[in-house]
């Protein structure tokens, strides 16, 4: 939903921020796992995504997916997740799909987790009207926070974070990632 020039600038900023915080960044042209959409009707776009791309909602309960879809704010963001073992392997269902999933775990420890929540992909849908007047850097930093860290804006003010960018009093929000965000 952006011009090619703006989309490239957003991607470059997100990549730079991801590297800054130590996240792995694949080569350009890889399969996308952080997707940023701009829509005239974010609620309808998310509804369409749920019906056409249900895997994009993996790991979300029905009630959480409903809350994302029916949200009243100008931004809808979520992450598709999976549980993986320490080697990055997924749980496997039995051949018929009737029994419980199983996961191979080769160690046992009270000190180190044997499974982890893995973010497979993050989606951020921003209502186009809310993005007007925001800079490419502001939007990219906001998307970085929502996409890489499974964060959401604070319910009450008082926190100096880019996550306040689309809050009703967002005009006082930081213009970039803050020390708190980093």
PDB file of C-alpha atoms in Angstrom:
ATOM      1  CA  UNK A   1       0.000   0.000   0.000  1.00  0.00           C
ATOM      2  CA  UNK A   2       3.006   2.331  -0.312  1.00  0.00           C
ATOM      3  CA  UNK A   3       4.891   3.718  -3.246  1.00  0.00           C
ATOM      4  CA  UNK A   4       7.903   1.615  -4.257  1.00  0.00           C
ATOM      5  CA  UNK A   5      10.244   4.290  -2.887  1.00  0.00           C
ATOM      6  CA  UNK A   6       8.476   4.491   0.493  1.00  0.00           C
ATOM      7  CA  UNK A   7       8.196   0.689   0.745  1.00  0.00           C
ATOM      8  CA  UNK A   8      11.947   0.337   0.162  1.00  0.00           C
ATOM      9  CA  UNK A   9      12.686   2.961   2.824  1.00  0.00           C
ATOM     10  CA  UNK A  10      10.407   1.190   5.332  1.00  0.00           C
ATOM     11  CA  UNK A  11      12.036  -2.173   4.597  1.00  0.00           C
ATOM     12  CA  UNK A  12      15.535  -0.733   4.963  1.00  0.00           C
ATOM     13  CA  UNK A  13      14.641   0.912   8.281  1.00  0.00           C
ATOM     14  CA  UNK A  14      13.061  -2.263   9.662  1.00  0.00           C
ATOM     15  CA  UNK A  15      16.091  -4.303   8.584  1.00  0.00           C
ATOM     16  CA  UNK A  16      18.473  -1.799  10.190  1.00  0.00           C
ATOM     17  CA  UNK A  17      16.495  -1.783  13.441  1.00  0.00           C
ATOM     18  CA  UNK A  18      16.327  -5.587  13.486  1.00  0.00           C
ATOM     19  CA  UNK A  19      20.103  -5.797  13.083  1.00  0.00           C
ATOM     20  CA  UNK A  20      20.528  -3.134  15.770  1.00  0.00           C
ATOM     21  CA  UNK A  21      18.708  -5.294  18.331  1.00  0.00           C
ATOM     22  CA  UNK A  22      20.427  -8.520  17.271  1.00  0.00           C
ATOM     23  CA  UNK A  23      17.639 -10.180  15.283  1.00  0.00           C
ATOM     24  CA  UNK A  24      18.544 -12.431  12.383  1.00  0.00           C
ATOM     25  CA  UNK A  25      17.891 -10.793   9.023  1.00  0.00           C
ATOM     26  CA  UNK A  26      17.746 -12.857   5.827  1.00  0.00           C
ATOM     27  CA  UNK A  27      18.982 -11.744   2.444  1.00  0.00           C
ATOM     28  CA  UNK A  28      16.759  -9.534   0.336  1.00  0.00           C
ATOM     29  CA  UNK A  29      14.256 -11.481  -1.734  1.00  0.00           C
ATOM     30  CA  UNK A  30      13.578 -14.026   1.024  1.00  0.00           C
ATOM     31  CA  UNK A  31      10.065 -15.097   1.965  1.00  0.00           C
ATOM     32  CA  UNK A  32       8.516 -12.297   3.989  1.00  0.00           C
ATOM     33  CA  UNK A  33       7.855 -12.950   7.661  1.00  0.00           C
ATOM     34  CA  UNK A  34       7.025  -9.389   8.671  1.00  0.00           C
ATOM     35  CA  UNK A  35       4.268  -7.962   6.531  1.00  0.00           C
ATOM     36  CA  UNK A  36       3.005  -4.400   6.708  1.00  0.00           C
ATOM     37  CA  UNK A  37      -0.262  -3.484   5.006  1.00  0.00           C
ATOM     38  CA  UNK A  38      -2.037  -0.156   4.548  1.00  0.00           C
ATOM     39  CA  UNK A  39      -5.759  -0.321   3.982  1.00  0.00           C
ATOM     40  CA  UNK A  40      -8.742   1.958   3.612  1.00  0.00           C
ATOM     41  CA  UNK A  41     -10.642  -0.593   5.742  1.00  0.00           C
ATOM     42  CA  UNK A  42      -8.329  -2.545   8.036  1.00  0.00           C
ATOM     43  CA  UNK A  43     -11.149  -4.504   9.630  1.00  0.00           C
ATOM     44  CA  UNK A  44     -12.335  -5.803   6.245  1.00  0.00           C
ATOM     45  CA  UNK A  45      -8.779  -6.613   5.146  1.00  0.00           C
ATOM     46  CA  UNK A  46      -8.176  -8.692   8.289  1.00  0.00           C
ATOM     47  CA  UNK A  47     -11.522 -10.434   7.783  1.00  0.00           C
ATOM     48  CA  UNK A  48     -10.488 -11.322   4.225  1.00  0.00           C
ATOM     49  CA  UNK A  49      -7.104 -12.553   5.465  1.00  0.00           C
ATOM     50  CA  UNK A  50      -8.761 -14.822   8.022  1.00  0.00           C
ATOM     51  CA  UNK A  51     -10.885 -16.484   5.368  1.00  0.00           C
ATOM     52  CA  UNK A  52      -8.233 -16.674   2.627  1.00  0.00           C
ATOM     53  CA  UNK A  53      -5.033 -17.155   4.650  1.00  0.00           C
ATOM     54  CA  UNK A  54      -5.908 -18.891   7.927  1.00  0.00           C
ATOM     55  CA  UNK A  55      -2.281 -19.990   8.467  1.00  0.00           C
ATOM     56  CA  UNK A  56      -1.440 -16.329   9.030  1.00  0.00           C
ATOM     57  CA  UNK A  57      -3.365 -16.670  12.308  1.00  0.00           C
ATOM     58  CA  UNK A  58      -1.609 -19.832  13.537  1.00  0.00           C
ATOM     59  CA  UNK A  59      -1.166 -19.875  17.285  1.00  0.00           C
ATOM     60  CA  UNK A  60      -3.985 -17.405  17.952  1.00  0.00           C
ATOM     61  CA  UNK A  61      -7.070 -18.652  19.715  1.00  0.00           C
ATOM     62  CA  UNK A  62     -10.367 -17.926  18.015  1.00  0.00           C
ATOM     63  CA  UNK A  63     -11.127 -15.234  20.582  1.00  0.00           C
ATOM     64  CA  UNK A  64      -7.765 -13.515  20.016  1.00  0.00           C
ATOM     65  CA  UNK A  65      -8.174 -13.674  16.238  1.00  0.00           C
ATOM     66  CA  UNK A  66     -11.700 -12.255  16.643  1.00  0.00           C
ATOM     67  CA  UNK A  67     -10.299  -9.424  18.778  1.00  0.00           C
ATOM     68  CA  UNK A  68      -7.702  -8.591  16.119  1.00  0.00           C
ATOM     69  CA  UNK A  69     -10.313  -8.591  13.385  1.00  0.00           C
ATOM     70  CA  UNK A  70     -12.933  -6.595  15.263  1.00  0.00           C
ATOM     71  CA  UNK A  71     -10.533  -4.137  16.883  1.00  0.00           C
ATOM     72  CA  UNK A  72     -11.626  -0.499  16.890  1.00  0.00           C
ATOM     73  CA  UNK A  73      -8.230   1.155  16.600  1.00  0.00           C
ATOM     74  CA  UNK A  74      -6.427   2.189  13.430  1.00  0.00           C
ATOM     75  CA  UNK A  75      -3.896  -0.656  13.718  1.00  0.00           C
ATOM     76  CA  UNK A  76      -4.330  -4.406  13.826  1.00  0.00           C
ATOM     77  CA  UNK A  77      -1.227  -6.448  14.528  1.00  0.00           C
ATOM     78  CA  UNK A  78      -0.596 -10.077  15.384  1.00  0.00           C
ATOM     79  CA  UNK A  79       1.987 -12.815  15.057  1.00  0.00           C
ATOM     80  CA  UNK A  80       1.511 -16.332  13.739  1.00  0.00           C
ATOM     81  CA  UNK A  81       3.366 -18.576  16.178  1.00  0.00           C
ATOM     82  CA  UNK A  82       4.360 -22.167  16.752  1.00  0.00           C
ATOM     83  CA  UNK A  83       5.946 -24.149  19.577  1.00  0.00           C
ATOM     84  CA  UNK A  84       9.348 -25.571  18.646  1.00  0.00           C
ATOM     85  CA  UNK A  85      11.992 -27.593  20.419  1.00  0.00           C
ATOM     86  CA  UNK A  86      15.484 -26.241  21.081  1.00  0.00           C
ATOM     87  CA  UNK A  87      16.579 -27.460  17.622  1.00  0.00           C
ATOM     88  CA  UNK A  88      13.766 -25.481  15.956  1.00  0.00           C
ATOM     89  CA  UNK A  89      11.697 -28.558  15.062  1.00  0.00           C
ATOM     90  CA  UNK A  90       7.887 -28.369  15.132  1.00  0.00           C
ATOM     91  CA  UNK A  91       5.576 -30.724  16.924  1.00  0.00           C
ATOM     92  CA  UNK A  92       4.280 -33.459  14.622  1.00  0.00           C
ATOM     93  CA  UNK A  93       0.735 -34.780  14.495  1.00  0.00           C
ATOM     94  CA  UNK A  94       0.092 -38.482  14.121  1.00  0.00           C
ATOM     95  CA  UNK A  95      -0.367 -39.752  10.551  1.00  0.00           C
ATOM     96  CA  UNK A  96      -4.183 -39.653  10.696  1.00  0.00           C
ATOM     97  CA  UNK A  97      -4.301 -36.340  12.538  1.00  0.00           C
ATOM     98  CA  UNK A  98      -6.460 -37.826  15.298  1.00  0.00           C
ATOM     99  CA  UNK A  99      -4.029 -38.038  18.176  1.00  0.00           C
ATOM    100  CA  UNK A 100      -2.123 -35.413  20.101  1.00  0.00           C
ATOM    101  CA  UNK A 101       0.936 -33.754  18.655  1.00  0.00           C
ATOM    102  CA  UNK A 102       4.329 -34.999  19.725  1.00  0.00           C
ATOM    103  CA  UNK A 103       7.648 -33.231  19.883  1.00  0.00           C
ATOM    104  CA  UNK A 104      11.105 -34.743  20.084  1.00  0.00           C
ATOM    105  CA  UNK A 105      13.115 -33.225  22.920  1.00  0.00           C
ATOM    106  CA  UNK A 106      16.656 -34.484  23.474  1.00  0.00           C
ATOM    107  CA  UNK A 107      17.389 -32.896  26.832  1.00  0.00           C
ATOM    108  CA  UNK A 108      15.863 -32.309  30.212  1.00  0.00           C
ATOM    109  CA  UNK A 109      16.667 -29.349  32.404  1.00  0.00           C
ATOM    110  CA  UNK A 110      15.125 -27.063  34.966  1.00  0.00           C
ATOM    111  CA  UNK A 111      17.598 -24.372  33.923  1.00  0.00           C
ATOM    112  CA  UNK A 112      16.978 -24.281  30.192  1.00  0.00           C
ATOM    113  CA  UNK A 113      13.653 -24.422  28.376  1.00  0.00           C
ATOM    114  CA  UNK A 114      13.216 -27.343  26.037  1.00  0.00           C
ATOM    115  CA  UNK A 115      10.565 -25.605  23.935  1.00  0.00           C
ATOM    116  CA  UNK A 116      10.112 -22.053  22.757  1.00  0.00           C
ATOM    117  CA  UNK A 117       7.420 -19.902  21.228  1.00  0.00           C
ATOM    118  CA  UNK A 118       8.559 -19.126  17.686  1.00  0.00           C
ATOM    119  CA  UNK A 119       7.260 -16.155  15.716  1.00  0.00           C
ATOM    120  CA  UNK A 120       6.672 -17.566  12.242  1.00  0.00           C
ATOM    121  CA  UNK A 121       5.350 -14.318  10.803  1.00  0.00           C
ATOM    122  CA  UNK A 122       4.007 -10.974  11.959  1.00  0.00           C
ATOM    123  CA  UNK A 123       1.340  -8.928  10.243  1.00  0.00           C
ATOM    124  CA  UNK A 124       0.566  -5.271  10.819  1.00  0.00           C
ATOM    125  CA  UNK A 125      -2.439  -3.623   9.169  1.00  0.00           C
ATOM    126  CA  UNK A 126      -2.584   0.170   9.436  1.00  0.00           C
ATOM    127  CA  UNK A 127      -5.594   2.190   8.360  1.00  0.00           C
ATOM    128  CA  UNK A 128      -4.405   4.501   5.607  1.00  0.00           C
ATOM    129  CA  UNK A 129      -6.141   7.519   7.175  1.00  0.00           C
ATOM    130  CA  UNK A 130      -4.182   7.055  10.422  1.00  0.00           C
ATOM    131  CA  UNK A 131      -0.868   6.857   8.562  1.00  0.00           C
ATOM    132  CA  UNK A 132      -1.331  10.257   6.916  1.00  0.00           C
ATOM    133  CA  UNK A 133       1.112  12.777   8.299  1.00  0.00           C
ATOM    134  CA  UNK A 134       3.412  10.082   9.711  1.00  0.00           C
ATOM    135  CA  UNK A 135       6.947   9.764   8.414  1.00  0.00           C
ATOM    136  CA  UNK A 136       8.357   6.615   6.858  1.00  0.00           C
ATOM    137  CA  UNK A 137      10.742   6.295   9.822  1.00  0.00           C
ATOM    138  CA  UNK A 138       7.927   6.571  12.369  1.00  0.00           C
ATOM    139  CA  UNK A 139       5.898   3.901  10.610  1.00  0.00           C
ATOM    140  CA  UNK A 140       8.909   1.609  10.161  1.00  0.00           C
ATOM    141  CA  UNK A 141       9.901   1.890  13.828  1.00  0.00           C
ATOM    142  CA  UNK A 142       6.317   1.250  14.910  1.00  0.00           C
ATOM    143  CA  UNK A 143       6.149  -1.814  12.636  1.00  0.00           C
ATOM    144  CA  UNK A 144       9.486  -3.014  14.012  1.00  0.00           C
ATOM    145  CA  UNK A 145       8.135  -2.955  17.567  1.00  0.00           C
ATOM    146  CA  UNK A 146       4.844  -4.609  16.665  1.00  0.00           C
ATOM    147  CA  UNK A 147       6.425  -7.212  14.380  1.00  0.00           C
ATOM    148  CA  UNK A 148       9.619  -8.283  16.105  1.00  0.00           C
ATOM    149  CA  UNK A 149       8.594  -8.227  19.732  1.00  0.00           C
ATOM    150  CA  UNK A 150       4.884  -9.191  19.787  1.00  0.00           C
ATOM    151  CA  UNK A 151       4.139  -5.951  21.595  1.00  0.00           C
ATOM    152  CA  UNK A 152       1.032  -3.848  21.874  1.00  0.00           C
ATOM    153  CA  UNK A 153       0.569  -0.205  22.814  1.00  0.00           C
ATOM    154  CA  UNK A 154       0.317   0.533  26.529  1.00  0.00           C
ATOM    155  CA  UNK A 155      -3.266   0.827  27.743  1.00  0.00           C
ATOM    156  CA  UNK A 156      -2.405   3.871  29.813  1.00  0.00           C
ATOM    157  CA  UNK A 157       0.017   6.648  28.980  1.00  0.00           C
ATOM    158  CA  UNK A 158       3.184   7.448  30.824  1.00  0.00           C
ATOM    159  CA  UNK A 159       5.464   5.156  28.829  1.00  0.00           C
ATOM    160  CA  UNK A 160       7.849   6.770  26.358  1.00  0.00           C
ATOM    161  CA  UNK A 161       7.474   4.393  23.414  1.00  0.00           C
ATOM    162  CA  UNK A 162       6.909   4.497  19.663  1.00  0.00           C
ATOM    163  CA  UNK A 163       3.927   2.224  20.393  1.00  0.00           C
ATOM    164  CA  UNK A 164       1.977   5.389  21.274  1.00  0.00           C
ATOM    165  CA  UNK A 165       2.251   6.583  17.656  1.00  0.00           C
ATOM    166  CA  UNK A 166      -1.379   5.771  16.803  1.00  0.00           C
ATOM    167  CA  UNK A 167      -2.885   6.463  20.235  1.00  0.00           C
ATOM    168  CA  UNK A 168      -5.622   9.078  20.346  1.00  0.00           C
ATOM    169  CA  UNK A 169      -3.115  11.569  21.781  1.00  0.00           C
ATOM    170  CA  UNK A 170      -0.412  10.294  19.421  1.00  0.00           C
ATOM    171  CA  UNK A 171       0.742  13.778  18.489  1.00  0.00           C
ATOM    172  CA  UNK A 172       3.024  13.686  21.553  1.00  0.00           C
ATOM    173  CA  UNK A 173       4.388  10.238  20.728  1.00  0.00           C
ATOM    174  CA  UNK A 174       8.096   9.767  20.048  1.00  0.00           C
ATOM    175  CA  UNK A 175       9.127  10.005  16.404  1.00  0.00           C
ATOM    176  CA  UNK A 176      11.454   6.980  16.610  1.00  0.00           C
ATOM    177  CA  UNK A 177      12.303   3.984  18.782  1.00  0.00           C
ATOM    178  CA  UNK A 178      13.125   5.133  22.294  1.00  0.00           C
ATOM    179  CA  UNK A 179      15.631   3.784  24.821  1.00  0.00           C
ATOM    180  CA  UNK A 180      12.681   1.962  26.409  1.00  0.00           C
ATOM    181  CA  UNK A 181      11.802   0.366  23.041  1.00  0.00           C
ATOM    182  CA  UNK A 182      15.365  -0.710  22.319  1.00  0.00           C
TER     183      UNK A 182
END
